[in-house]
CSV table of C-alpha atoms in Angstrom, one decimal:
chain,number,residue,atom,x,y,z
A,16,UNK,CA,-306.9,173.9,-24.0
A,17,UNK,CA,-306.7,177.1,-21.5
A,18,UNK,CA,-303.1,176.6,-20.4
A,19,UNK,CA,-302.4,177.2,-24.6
A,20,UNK,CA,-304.7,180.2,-25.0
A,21,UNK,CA,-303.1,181.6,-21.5
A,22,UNK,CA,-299.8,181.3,-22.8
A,23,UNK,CA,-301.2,183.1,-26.4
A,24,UNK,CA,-302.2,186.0,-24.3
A,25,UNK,CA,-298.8,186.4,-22.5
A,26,UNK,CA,-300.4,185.0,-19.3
A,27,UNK,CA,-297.8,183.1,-17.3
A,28,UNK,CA,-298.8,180.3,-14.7
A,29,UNK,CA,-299.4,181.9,-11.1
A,30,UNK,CA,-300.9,185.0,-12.4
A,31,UNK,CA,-304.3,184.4,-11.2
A,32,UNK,CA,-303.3,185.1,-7.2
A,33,UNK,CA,-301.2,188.1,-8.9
A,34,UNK,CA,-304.6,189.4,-10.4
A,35,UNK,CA,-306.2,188.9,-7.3
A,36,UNK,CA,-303.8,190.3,-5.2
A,37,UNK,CA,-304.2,193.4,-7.8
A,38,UNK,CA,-308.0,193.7,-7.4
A,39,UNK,CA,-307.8,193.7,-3.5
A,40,UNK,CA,-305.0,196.6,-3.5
A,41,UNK,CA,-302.2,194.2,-2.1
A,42,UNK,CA,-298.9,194.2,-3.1
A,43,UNK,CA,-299.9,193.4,-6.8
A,44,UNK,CA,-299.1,195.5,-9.7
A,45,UNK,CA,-301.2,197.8,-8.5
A,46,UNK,CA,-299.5,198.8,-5.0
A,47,UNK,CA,-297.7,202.2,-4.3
A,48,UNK,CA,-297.5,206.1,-6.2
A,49,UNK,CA,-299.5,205.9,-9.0
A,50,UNK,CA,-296.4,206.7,-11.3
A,51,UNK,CA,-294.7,203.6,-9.6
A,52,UNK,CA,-297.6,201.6,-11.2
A,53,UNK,CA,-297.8,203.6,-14.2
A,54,UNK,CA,-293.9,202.7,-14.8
A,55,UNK,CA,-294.7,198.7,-13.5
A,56,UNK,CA,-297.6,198.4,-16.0
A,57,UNK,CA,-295.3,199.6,-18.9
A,58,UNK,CA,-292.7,197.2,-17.8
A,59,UNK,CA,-295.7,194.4,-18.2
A,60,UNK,CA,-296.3,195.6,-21.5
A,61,UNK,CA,-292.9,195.5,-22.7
A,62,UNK,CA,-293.2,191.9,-21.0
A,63,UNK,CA,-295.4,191.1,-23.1
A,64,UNK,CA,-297.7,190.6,-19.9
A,65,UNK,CA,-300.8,192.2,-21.7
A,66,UNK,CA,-303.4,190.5,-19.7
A,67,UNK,CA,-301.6,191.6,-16.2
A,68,UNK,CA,-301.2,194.9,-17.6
A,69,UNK,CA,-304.6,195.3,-18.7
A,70,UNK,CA,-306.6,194.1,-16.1
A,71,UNK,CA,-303.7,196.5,-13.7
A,72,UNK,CA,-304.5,199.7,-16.2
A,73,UNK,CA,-308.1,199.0,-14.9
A,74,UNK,CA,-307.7,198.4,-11.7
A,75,UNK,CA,-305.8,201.6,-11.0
A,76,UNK,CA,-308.4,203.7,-13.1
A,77,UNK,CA,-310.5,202.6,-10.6
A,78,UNK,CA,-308.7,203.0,-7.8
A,79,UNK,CA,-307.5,207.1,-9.0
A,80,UNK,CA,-310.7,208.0,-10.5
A,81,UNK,CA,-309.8,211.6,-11.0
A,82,UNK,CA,-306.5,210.4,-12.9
A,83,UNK,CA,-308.7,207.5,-14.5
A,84,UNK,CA,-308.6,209.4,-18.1
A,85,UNK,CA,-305.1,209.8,-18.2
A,86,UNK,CA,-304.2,205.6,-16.8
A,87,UNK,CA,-306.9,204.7,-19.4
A,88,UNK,CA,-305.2,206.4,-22.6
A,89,UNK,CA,-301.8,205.8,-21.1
A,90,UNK,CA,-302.9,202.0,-20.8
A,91,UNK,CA,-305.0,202.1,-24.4
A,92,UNK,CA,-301.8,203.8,-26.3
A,93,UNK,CA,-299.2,201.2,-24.9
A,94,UNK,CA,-301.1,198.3,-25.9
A,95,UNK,CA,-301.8,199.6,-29.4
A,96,UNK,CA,-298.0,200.2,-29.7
A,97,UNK,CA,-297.4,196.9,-29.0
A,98,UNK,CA,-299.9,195.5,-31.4
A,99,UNK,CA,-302.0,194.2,-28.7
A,100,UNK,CA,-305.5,195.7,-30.1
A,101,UNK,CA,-307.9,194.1,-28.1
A,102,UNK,CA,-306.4,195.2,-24.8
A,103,UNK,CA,-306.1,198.7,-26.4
A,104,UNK,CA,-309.4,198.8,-27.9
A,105,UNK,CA,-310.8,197.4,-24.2
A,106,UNK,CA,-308.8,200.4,-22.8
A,107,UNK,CA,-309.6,202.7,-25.1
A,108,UNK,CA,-314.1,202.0,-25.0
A,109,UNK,CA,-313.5,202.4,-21.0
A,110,UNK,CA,-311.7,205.5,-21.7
A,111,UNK,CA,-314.4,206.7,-23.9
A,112,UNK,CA,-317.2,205.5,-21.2
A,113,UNK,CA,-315.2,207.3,-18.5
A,114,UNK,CA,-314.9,210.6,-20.3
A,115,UNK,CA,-318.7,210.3,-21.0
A,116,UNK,CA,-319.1,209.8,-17.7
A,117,UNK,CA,-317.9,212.7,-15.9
A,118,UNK,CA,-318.6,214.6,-18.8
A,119,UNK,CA,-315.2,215.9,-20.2
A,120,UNK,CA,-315.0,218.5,-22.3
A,121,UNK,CA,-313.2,216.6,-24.7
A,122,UNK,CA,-311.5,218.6,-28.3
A,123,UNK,CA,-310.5,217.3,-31.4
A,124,UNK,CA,-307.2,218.6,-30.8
A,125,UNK,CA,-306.5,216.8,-27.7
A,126,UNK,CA,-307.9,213.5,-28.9
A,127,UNK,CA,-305.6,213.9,-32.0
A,128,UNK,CA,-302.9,214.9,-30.0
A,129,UNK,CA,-303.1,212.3,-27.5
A,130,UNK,CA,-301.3,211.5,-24.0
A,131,UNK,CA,-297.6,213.6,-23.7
A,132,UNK,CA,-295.3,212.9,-26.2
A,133,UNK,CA,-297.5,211.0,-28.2
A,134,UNK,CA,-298.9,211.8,-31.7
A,135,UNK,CA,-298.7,215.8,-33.7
């Protein structure tokens, strides 16, 4: 049933009113410096928390829309390290929408290249 798929995806009982609390800017993953987050997020990932991080990497690229690139690709790349590819591919099409978006001038050397300290 759901409880089986929840626990497939990594999400733990209670995590709804987490989410939620996430979405409204409360104290969820979501709450203060955006490199606080950044480092909580990553801690869900290496959880194995996927859906919480996921739906948090969103969240914040909502809430820092000038950083939203960076907490996208940041997001995208974690997942896909951790095997998780369709919370990285997720991350990485709203990355792609958001760059189109604001209309990024966007190289083949820095897509290559990736996030800091990721890729040649």
């Amino acid at each position: 049933g759901g409880t089986e798929i929840g626990q497939q995806r990594g999400i733990p009982q209670g995590s709804l009113s987490e989410l939620c609390a996430m979405s409204a800017g409360g104290e969820g993953l979501v709450g203060g410096t955006m490199e606080e987050t950044l480092q909580r997020l990553n801690q869900c990932v290496q959880d194995a928390k996927y859906f919480e991080a996921r739906e948090g990497y969103k969240t914040l690229a909502q809430q820092h829309q000038p950083d939203a690139a960076e907490v996208l690709c940041s997001g995208a790349v974690a997942m896909l390290a951790h095997r998780q590819g369709e919370e990285g591919f997720e991350l990485g099409m709203l990355l792609m929408d958001h760059l189109a978006a604001v209309d990024h001038d966007v190289s083949d050397r820095s897509v290559r290249r990736g996030p800091e300290g990721v890729g040649a």
